[in-house]
Tab-separated table of C-alpha atoms in Angstrom:
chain	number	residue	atom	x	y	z
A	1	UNK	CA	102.542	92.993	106.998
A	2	UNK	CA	105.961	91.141	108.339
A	3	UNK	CA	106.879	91.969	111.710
A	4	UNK	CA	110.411	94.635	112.122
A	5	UNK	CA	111.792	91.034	113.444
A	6	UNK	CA	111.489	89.138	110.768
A	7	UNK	CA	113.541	91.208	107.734
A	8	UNK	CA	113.599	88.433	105.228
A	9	UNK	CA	109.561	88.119	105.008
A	10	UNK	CA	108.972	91.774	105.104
A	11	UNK	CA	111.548	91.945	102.090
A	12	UNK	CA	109.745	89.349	100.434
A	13	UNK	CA	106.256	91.168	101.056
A	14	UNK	CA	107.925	94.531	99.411
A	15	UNK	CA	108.937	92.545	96.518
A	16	UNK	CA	105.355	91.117	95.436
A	17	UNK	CA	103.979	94.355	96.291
A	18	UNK	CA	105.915	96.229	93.899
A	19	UNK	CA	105.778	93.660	91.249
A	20	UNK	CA	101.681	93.959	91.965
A	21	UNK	CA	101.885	97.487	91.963
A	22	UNK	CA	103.794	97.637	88.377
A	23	UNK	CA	100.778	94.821	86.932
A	24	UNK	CA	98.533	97.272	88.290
A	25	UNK	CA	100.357	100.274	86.966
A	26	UNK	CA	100.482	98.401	83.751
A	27	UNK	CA	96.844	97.639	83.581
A	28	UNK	CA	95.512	101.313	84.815
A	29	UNK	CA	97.243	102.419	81.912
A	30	UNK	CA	95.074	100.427	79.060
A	31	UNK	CA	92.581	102.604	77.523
A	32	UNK	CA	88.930	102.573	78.644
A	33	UNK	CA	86.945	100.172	76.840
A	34	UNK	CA	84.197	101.086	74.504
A	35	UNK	CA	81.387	99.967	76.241
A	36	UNK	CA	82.313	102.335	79.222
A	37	UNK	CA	83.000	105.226	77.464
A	38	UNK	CA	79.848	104.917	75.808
A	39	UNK	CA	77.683	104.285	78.888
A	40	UNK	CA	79.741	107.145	80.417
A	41	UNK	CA	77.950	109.667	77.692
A	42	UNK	CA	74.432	108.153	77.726
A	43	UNK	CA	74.717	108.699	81.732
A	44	UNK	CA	76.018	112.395	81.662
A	45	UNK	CA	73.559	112.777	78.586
A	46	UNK	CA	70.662	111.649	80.999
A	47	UNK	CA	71.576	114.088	83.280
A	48	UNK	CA	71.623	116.639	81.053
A	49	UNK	CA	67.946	116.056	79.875
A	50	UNK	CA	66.424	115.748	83.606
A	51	UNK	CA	68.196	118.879	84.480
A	52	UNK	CA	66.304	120.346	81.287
A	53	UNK	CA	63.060	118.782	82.452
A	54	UNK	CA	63.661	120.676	85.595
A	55	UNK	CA	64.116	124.059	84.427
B	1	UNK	CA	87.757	115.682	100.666
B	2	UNK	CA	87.840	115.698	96.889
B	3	UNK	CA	86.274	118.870	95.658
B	4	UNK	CA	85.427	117.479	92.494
B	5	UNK	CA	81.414	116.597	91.421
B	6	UNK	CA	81.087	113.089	92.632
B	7	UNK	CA	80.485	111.708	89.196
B	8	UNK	CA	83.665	113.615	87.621
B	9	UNK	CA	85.576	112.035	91.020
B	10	UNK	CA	84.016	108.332	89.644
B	11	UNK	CA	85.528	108.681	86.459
B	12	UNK	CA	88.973	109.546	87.698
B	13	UNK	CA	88.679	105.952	89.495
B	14	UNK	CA	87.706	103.789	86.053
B	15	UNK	CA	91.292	102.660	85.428
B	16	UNK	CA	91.993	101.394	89.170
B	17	UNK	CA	88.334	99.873	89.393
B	18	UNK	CA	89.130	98.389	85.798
B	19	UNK	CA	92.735	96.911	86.923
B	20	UNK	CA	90.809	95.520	89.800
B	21	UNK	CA	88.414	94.243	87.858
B	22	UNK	CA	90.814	92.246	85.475
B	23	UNK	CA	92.733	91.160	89.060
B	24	UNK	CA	89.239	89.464	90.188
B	25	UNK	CA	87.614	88.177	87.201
B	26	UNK	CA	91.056	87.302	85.198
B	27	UNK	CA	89.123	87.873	81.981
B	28	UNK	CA	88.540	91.233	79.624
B	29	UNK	CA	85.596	90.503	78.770
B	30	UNK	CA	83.983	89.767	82.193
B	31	UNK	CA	85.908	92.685	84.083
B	32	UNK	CA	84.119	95.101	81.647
B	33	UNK	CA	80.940	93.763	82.141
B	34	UNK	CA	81.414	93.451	85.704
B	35	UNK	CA	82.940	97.561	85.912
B	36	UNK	CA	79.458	98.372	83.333
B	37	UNK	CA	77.532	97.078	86.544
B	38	UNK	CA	79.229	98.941	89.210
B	39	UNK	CA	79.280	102.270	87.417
B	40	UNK	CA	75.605	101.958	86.860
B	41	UNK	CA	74.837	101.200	90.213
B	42	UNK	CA	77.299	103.557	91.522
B	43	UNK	CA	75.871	106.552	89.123
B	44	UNK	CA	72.541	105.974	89.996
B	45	UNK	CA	72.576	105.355	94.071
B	46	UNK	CA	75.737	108.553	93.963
B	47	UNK	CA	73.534	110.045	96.083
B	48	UNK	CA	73.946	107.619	99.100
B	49	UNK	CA	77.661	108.013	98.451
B	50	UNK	CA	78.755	109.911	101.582
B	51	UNK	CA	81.128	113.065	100.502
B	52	UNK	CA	84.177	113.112	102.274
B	53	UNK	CA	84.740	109.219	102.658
B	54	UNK	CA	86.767	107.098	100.286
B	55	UNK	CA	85.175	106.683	96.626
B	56	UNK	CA	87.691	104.535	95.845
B	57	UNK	CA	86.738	102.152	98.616
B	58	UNK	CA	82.967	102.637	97.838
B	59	UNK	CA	83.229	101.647	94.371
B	60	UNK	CA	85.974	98.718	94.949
B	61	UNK	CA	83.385	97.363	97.243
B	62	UNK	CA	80.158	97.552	95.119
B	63	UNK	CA	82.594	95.305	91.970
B	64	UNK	CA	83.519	93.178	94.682
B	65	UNK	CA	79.836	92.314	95.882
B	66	UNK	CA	79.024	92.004	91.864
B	67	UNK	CA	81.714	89.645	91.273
B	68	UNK	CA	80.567	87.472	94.116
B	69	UNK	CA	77.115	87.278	93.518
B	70	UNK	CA	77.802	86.498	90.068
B	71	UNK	CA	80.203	83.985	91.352
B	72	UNK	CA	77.361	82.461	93.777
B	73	UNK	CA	74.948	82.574	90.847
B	74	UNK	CA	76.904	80.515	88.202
B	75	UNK	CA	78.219	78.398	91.217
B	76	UNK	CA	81.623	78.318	89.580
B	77	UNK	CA	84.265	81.176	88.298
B	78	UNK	CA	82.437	83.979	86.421
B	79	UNK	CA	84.703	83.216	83.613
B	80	UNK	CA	87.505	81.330	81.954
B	81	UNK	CA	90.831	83.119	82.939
B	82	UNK	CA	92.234	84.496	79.773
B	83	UNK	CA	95.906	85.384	81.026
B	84	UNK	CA	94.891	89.535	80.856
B	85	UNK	CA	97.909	89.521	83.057
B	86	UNK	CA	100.457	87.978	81.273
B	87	UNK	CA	99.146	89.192	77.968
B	88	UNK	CA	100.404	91.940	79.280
B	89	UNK	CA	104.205	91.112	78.794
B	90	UNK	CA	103.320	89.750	75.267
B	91	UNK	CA	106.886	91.018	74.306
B	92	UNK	CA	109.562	92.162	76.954
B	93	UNK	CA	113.893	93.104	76.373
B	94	UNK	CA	115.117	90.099	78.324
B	95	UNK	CA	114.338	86.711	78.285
B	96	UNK	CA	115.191	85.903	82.015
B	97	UNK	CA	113.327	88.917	82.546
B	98	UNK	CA	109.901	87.823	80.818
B	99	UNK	CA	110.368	84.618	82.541
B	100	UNK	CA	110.492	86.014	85.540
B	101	UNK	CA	107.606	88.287	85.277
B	102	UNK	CA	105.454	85.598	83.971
B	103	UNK	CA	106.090	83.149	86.380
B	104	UNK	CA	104.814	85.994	89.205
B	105	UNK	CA	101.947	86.695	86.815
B	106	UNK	CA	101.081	83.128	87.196
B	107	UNK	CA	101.712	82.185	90.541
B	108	UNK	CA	99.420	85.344	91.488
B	109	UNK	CA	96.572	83.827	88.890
B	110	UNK	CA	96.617	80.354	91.672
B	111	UNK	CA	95.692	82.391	94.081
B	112	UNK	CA	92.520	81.784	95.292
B	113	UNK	CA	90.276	84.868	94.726
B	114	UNK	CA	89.992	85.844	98.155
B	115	UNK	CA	93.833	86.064	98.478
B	116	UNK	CA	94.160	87.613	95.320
B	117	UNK	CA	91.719	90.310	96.114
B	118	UNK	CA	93.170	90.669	99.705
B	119	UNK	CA	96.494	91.211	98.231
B	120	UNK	CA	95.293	93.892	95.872
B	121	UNK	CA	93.541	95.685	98.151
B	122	UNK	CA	96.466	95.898	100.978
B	123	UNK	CA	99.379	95.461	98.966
B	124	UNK	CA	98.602	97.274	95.746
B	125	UNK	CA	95.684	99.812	96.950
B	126	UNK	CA	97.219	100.903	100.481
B	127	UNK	CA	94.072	100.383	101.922
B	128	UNK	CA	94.116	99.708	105.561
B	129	UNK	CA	93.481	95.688	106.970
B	130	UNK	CA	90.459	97.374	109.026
B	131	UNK	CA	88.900	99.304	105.727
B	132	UNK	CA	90.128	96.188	103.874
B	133	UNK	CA	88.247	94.437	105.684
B	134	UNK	CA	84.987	96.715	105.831
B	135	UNK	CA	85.370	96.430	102.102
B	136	UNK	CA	84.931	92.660	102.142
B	137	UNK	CA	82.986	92.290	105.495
B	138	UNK	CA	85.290	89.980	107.237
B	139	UNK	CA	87.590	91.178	110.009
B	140	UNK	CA	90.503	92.654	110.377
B	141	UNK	CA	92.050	89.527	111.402
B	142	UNK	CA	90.435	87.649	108.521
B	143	UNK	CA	91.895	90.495	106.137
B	144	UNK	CA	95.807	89.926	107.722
B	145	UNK	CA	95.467	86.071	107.526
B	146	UNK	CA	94.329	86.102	103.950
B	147	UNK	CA	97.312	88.859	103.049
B	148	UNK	CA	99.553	86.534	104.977
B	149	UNK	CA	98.372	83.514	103.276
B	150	UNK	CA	98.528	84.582	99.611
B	151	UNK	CA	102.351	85.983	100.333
B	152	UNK	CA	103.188	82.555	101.785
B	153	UNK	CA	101.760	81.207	99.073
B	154	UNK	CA	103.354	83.186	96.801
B	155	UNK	CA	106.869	83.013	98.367
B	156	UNK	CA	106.703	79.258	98.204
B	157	UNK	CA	105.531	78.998	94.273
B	158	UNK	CA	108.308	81.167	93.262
B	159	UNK	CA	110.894	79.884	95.926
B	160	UNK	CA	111.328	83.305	97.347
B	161	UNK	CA	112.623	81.791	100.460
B	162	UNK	CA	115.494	80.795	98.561
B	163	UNK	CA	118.237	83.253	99.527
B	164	UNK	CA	119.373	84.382	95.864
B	165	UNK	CA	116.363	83.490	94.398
B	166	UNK	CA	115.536	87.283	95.610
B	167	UNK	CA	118.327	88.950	94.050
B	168	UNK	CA	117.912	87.155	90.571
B	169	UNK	CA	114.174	87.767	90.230
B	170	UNK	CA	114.768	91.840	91.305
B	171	UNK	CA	117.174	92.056	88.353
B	172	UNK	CA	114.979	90.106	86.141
B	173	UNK	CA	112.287	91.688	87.357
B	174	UNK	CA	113.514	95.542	86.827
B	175	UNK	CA	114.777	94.511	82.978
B	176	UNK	CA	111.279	94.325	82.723
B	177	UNK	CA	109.280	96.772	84.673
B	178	UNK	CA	111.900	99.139	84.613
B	179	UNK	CA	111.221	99.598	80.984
B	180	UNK	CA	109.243	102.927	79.976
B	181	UNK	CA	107.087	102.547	76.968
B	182	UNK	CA	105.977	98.862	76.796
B	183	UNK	CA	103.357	97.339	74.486
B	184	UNK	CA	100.347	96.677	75.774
């Protein structure tokens, strides 16, 4: 992070860290792909079927 | 200390791990493989997650470690770069505006991927220079010099240095983020 002294590079540093933060924002708002989704309910399906095993 | 199940707490993660996927790998198709991997691994070792400590952090760092041993395997990027960022601003209000934002988009692609990632984590994440650092086992130092470095880097590819250069690219700029509702 820019030093309190120097004003002009910590203003610089705020600027591409909001413009990174608003990609980011942008991105984190895409939907989930398929594939992860899908591995998502195969894992919490596994667990449901050892937990049965278990019983 | 999230009181969430661990593996509900992963999933509320999946779209930072995914946008910091896309930041490292630069390509769709190789940040989804690469987030397939760490949610495996990460669902199946959960229990050596410690409660109470970062997720975020935890599962950051196991993508990070995939996308570098994949990197050491191939011996070269994982993948082409595809431009997920600026795909992004496929269509944008103002002209100046999209320029703007894709020149930043670009400039932050030449980064090299240690910068990039350093960046991301500090910068974007809020993520300390120590854990930062943790994260990508260098030290803290390393972690300030390679934040330091990329903004340098930065500032000189977009002339930020230049004293109106600021004040054009933060209008341009907000025309475009500032915009609710844009295409994906």
């Amino acid at each position: 992070m820019a030093s309190q002294e120097d004003p002009k590079k910590a203003r610089i540093a705020k600027y591409i860290d909001e413009n990174l933060k608003q990609v980011f924002a942008d991105l984190e708002g895409d939907d989930m792909p398929d594939q992860i989704v899908d591995l998502l309910s195969v894992l919490r399906a596994q667990d449901e079927e050892l937990k049965a095993t278990k019983k | 200390m999230s009181d969430l199940d661990p593996k509900d707490e992963l999933v509320t993660h999946l779209p930072a791990l995914r946008a910091f996927a896309l930041s490292l790998t630069r390509n769709r198709a190789a940040a989804d493989d690469m987030m397939q991997d760490t949610v495996l691994k990460a669902w199946s070792n959960m229990d050596k997650f410690t409660p109470g400590t970062n997720m975020r952090a935890w599962l950051f760092t196991i993508l990070r470690n995939n996308f570098y041993t994949s990197r050491r395997k191939l011996n070269r990027e994982v993948a082409d770069i595809d431009n997920v960022f600026s795909d992004k601003m496929s269509v944008k209000p103002d002209h100046d505006g999209r320029l703007q934002m894709m020149d930043f988009k670009e400039a932050f692609d030449q980064l090299p991927d240690e910068q990039r990632e350093a960046l991301i984590l500090v910068g974007v994440s809020g993520f300390s220079y120590e854990d930062a650092g943790n994260m990508c086992g260098v030290a803290t130092g390393t972690m300030k010099s390679r934040v330091n470095r990329a903004r340098n880097r930065l500032t000189e590819l977009l002339h930020l240095d230049e004293d109106e250069a600021l004040e054009l690219t933060d209008s341009a700029t907000m025309a475009v983020v500032g915009s609710p509702g844009l295409p994906s």
